[in-house]
Short mmCIF file of C-alpha atoms in Angstrom, two decimals:
data_model
loop_
_atom_site.label_atom_id
_atom_site.label_comp_id
_atom_site.label_asym_id
_atom_site.label_seq_id
_atom_site.Cartn_x
_atom_site.Cartn_y
_atom_site.Cartn_z
CA MET K 218 126.83 129.23 136.72
CA GLY K 219 127.63 130.92 139.95
CA ALA K 220 129.56 130.91 143.17
CA TYR K 221 129.04 131.45 146.87
CA SER K 222 131.14 132.45 149.82
CA PRO K 223 131.96 131.22 152.33
CA ALA K 224 131.92 127.62 151.17
CA PRO K 225 130.35 125.55 153.97
CA VAL K 226 132.27 122.46 152.83
CA VAL K 227 135.52 124.21 153.81
CA THR K 228 135.63 123.54 157.54
CA PRO K 229 138.68 124.68 159.54
CA GLU K 230 140.06 121.14 159.12
CA ILE K 231 139.56 121.19 155.35
CA HIS K 232 141.09 124.68 155.16
CA ASP K 233 144.17 123.41 157.00
CA ARG K 234 144.43 120.44 154.62
CA ILE K 235 144.20 122.73 151.59
CA MET K 236 146.96 124.94 152.97
CA GLN K 237 149.21 122.02 153.99
CA GLU K 238 148.63 119.79 150.94
CA VAL K 239 148.17 122.32 148.13
CA ILE K 240 148.98 125.97 148.81
CA TYR K 241 152.19 125.77 150.88
CA PRO K 242 153.75 123.05 148.69
CA THR K 243 152.91 125.06 145.56
CA VAL K 244 154.34 128.36 146.80
CA ASN K 245 157.37 126.66 148.39
CA GLY K 246 157.99 124.66 145.20
CA MET K 247 157.96 127.80 143.08
CA ALA K 248 160.36 129.50 145.51
CA ALA K 249 162.69 126.46 145.51
CA GLU K 250 162.90 126.77 141.72
CA GLY K 251 163.79 130.45 142.04
CA ASN K 252 160.32 131.68 141.14
CA VAL K 253 159.21 133.77 144.08
CA TYR K 254 155.60 134.63 143.31
CA THR K 255 153.81 137.84 144.20
CA GLY K 256 150.27 138.22 142.97
CA PHE K 257 146.94 136.48 142.85
CA LEU K 258 147.08 132.71 142.70
CA TYR K 259 143.65 131.23 142.20
CA ALA K 260 143.44 127.55 143.08
CA GLY K 261 140.39 125.87 141.59
CA LEU K 262 139.73 122.91 143.88
CA MET K 263 137.32 120.04 144.35
CA ILE K 264 136.90 118.61 147.84
CA MET K 265 136.51 114.85 147.77
CA PRO K 266 134.06 113.09 150.14
CA ASN K 267 136.98 112.14 152.41
CA GLY K 268 138.04 115.81 152.64
CA GLN K 269 141.01 115.49 150.29
CA PRO K 270 141.51 118.59 148.12
CA LYS K 271 142.02 117.95 144.40
CA VAL K 272 143.48 120.68 142.21
CA ILE K 273 141.49 121.39 139.06
CA GLU K 274 143.49 124.42 137.95
CA PHE K 275 145.75 127.25 139.01
CA ASN K 276 145.36 130.75 137.57
CA CYS K 277 147.41 133.90 138.12
CA ARG K 278 144.27 136.01 138.31
CA PHE K 279 141.00 136.22 140.17
CA GLY K 280 138.58 133.42 139.34
CA ASP K 281 135.34 134.31 137.58
CA PRO K 282 132.61 134.08 138.81
CA GLU K 283 134.13 133.09 142.18
CA THR K 284 135.66 136.49 142.92
CA GLN K 285 132.45 138.51 142.92
CA PRO K 286 130.88 136.92 146.04
CA ILE K 287 134.25 136.87 147.79
CA MET K 288 134.83 140.59 147.17
CA LEU K 289 131.36 141.42 148.50
CA ARG K 290 132.53 140.00 151.84
CA LEU K 291 135.91 141.79 151.96
CA GLU K 292 135.77 144.68 154.42
CA SER K 293 139.46 145.56 154.20
CA ASP K 294 140.91 147.94 151.63
CA LEU K 295 141.85 145.78 148.64
CA VAL K 296 144.30 148.39 147.35
CA GLU K 297 146.14 148.42 150.70
CA LEU K 298 146.35 144.63 150.65
CA CYS K 299 147.69 144.65 147.08
CA LEU K 300 150.28 147.34 147.85
CA LYS K 301 151.48 145.47 150.93
CA ALA K 302 151.79 142.29 148.84
CA CYS K 303 153.87 144.15 146.24
CA GLU K 304 156.13 145.47 149.01
CA GLY K 305 156.54 141.98 150.47
CA LYS K 306 154.79 143.13 153.65
CA LEU K 307 151.42 141.41 153.43
CA ASP K 308 152.07 139.89 156.85
CA GLU K 309 151.81 143.41 158.32
CA VAL K 310 148.08 143.72 157.58
CA GLN K 311 145.11 141.63 158.58
CA SER K 312 142.21 141.23 156.16
CA GLN K 313 138.73 141.71 157.60
CA TRP K 314 135.76 139.73 156.31
CA ASN K 315 132.01 140.08 156.67
CA PRO K 316 130.75 136.73 158.03
CA LYS K 317 127.50 136.91 156.03
CA ALA K 318 127.00 134.67 153.03
CA SER K 319 127.36 136.04 149.54
CA LEU K 320 126.05 134.58 146.29
CA GLY K 321 126.85 135.31 142.67
CA ILE K 322 124.71 134.03 139.82
CA VAL K 323 125.68 134.26 136.16
CA LEU K 324 122.85 134.65 133.67
CA ALA K 325 124.20 133.37 130.36
CA ALA K 326 122.57 133.13 126.96
CA GLU K 327 121.76 129.74 125.50
CA GLY K 328 124.83 128.34 123.78
CA TYR K 329 127.32 130.25 125.92
CA PRO K 330 130.35 130.13 125.81
CA GLY K 331 130.16 128.99 122.18
CA ASP K 332 128.02 130.62 119.51
CA TYR K 333 125.27 132.50 121.32
CA ARG K 334 122.84 135.30 120.65
CA LYS K 335 123.84 138.68 122.06
CA GLY K 336 121.80 141.67 123.16
CA ASP K 337 118.85 139.86 124.75
CA GLU K 338 117.12 141.73 127.57
CA ILE K 339 117.01 140.08 130.99
CA VAL K 340 113.54 140.51 132.48
CA GLY K 341 111.56 139.22 135.44
CA LEU K 342 114.11 139.70 138.20
CA PRO K 343 112.23 140.58 141.40
CA GLN K 344 113.33 143.40 143.65
CA SER K 345 114.63 142.14 146.97
CA ALA K 346 112.94 143.01 150.23
CA VAL K 347 115.93 141.86 152.30
CA GLU K 348 117.38 144.63 154.44
CA ASN K 349 121.09 145.39 153.99
CA GLU K 350 121.32 143.20 150.91
CA LYS K 351 123.98 144.10 148.36
CA VAL K 352 123.16 143.58 144.70
CA SER K 353 125.82 143.93 142.04
CA TRP K 354 125.12 143.84 138.30
CA ARG K 355 127.73 143.22 135.65
CA VAL K 356 126.79 143.03 132.00
#
């Protein structure tokens, strides 16, 4: 399992399609029903060969493991962005992103997420020689 950011399949044209066909209709639909939403809305999508976005799921939380590589690229203050969102003033701030690629890999025990053995040691991971590389571990 894993995730990467940015996703090369999401061209500016695909991004516009996602916003026009999925995100705006979803947020506007919730508002039309009297459910103004403030918070994280994770849209799990598949991009079809013709560029059409297909919704797999929506979650009111960060996606896992997708969030980890995305957050490694965020250069803005996440707390400031969250506070502005809570105040209804997110349009007053601009998020800044590192253009470099980020990758997250999940090392899972055999059988995960079902019945799996716990406590195994992970060995054999080489040290990176790449300058300015960020490595984040979560156990």
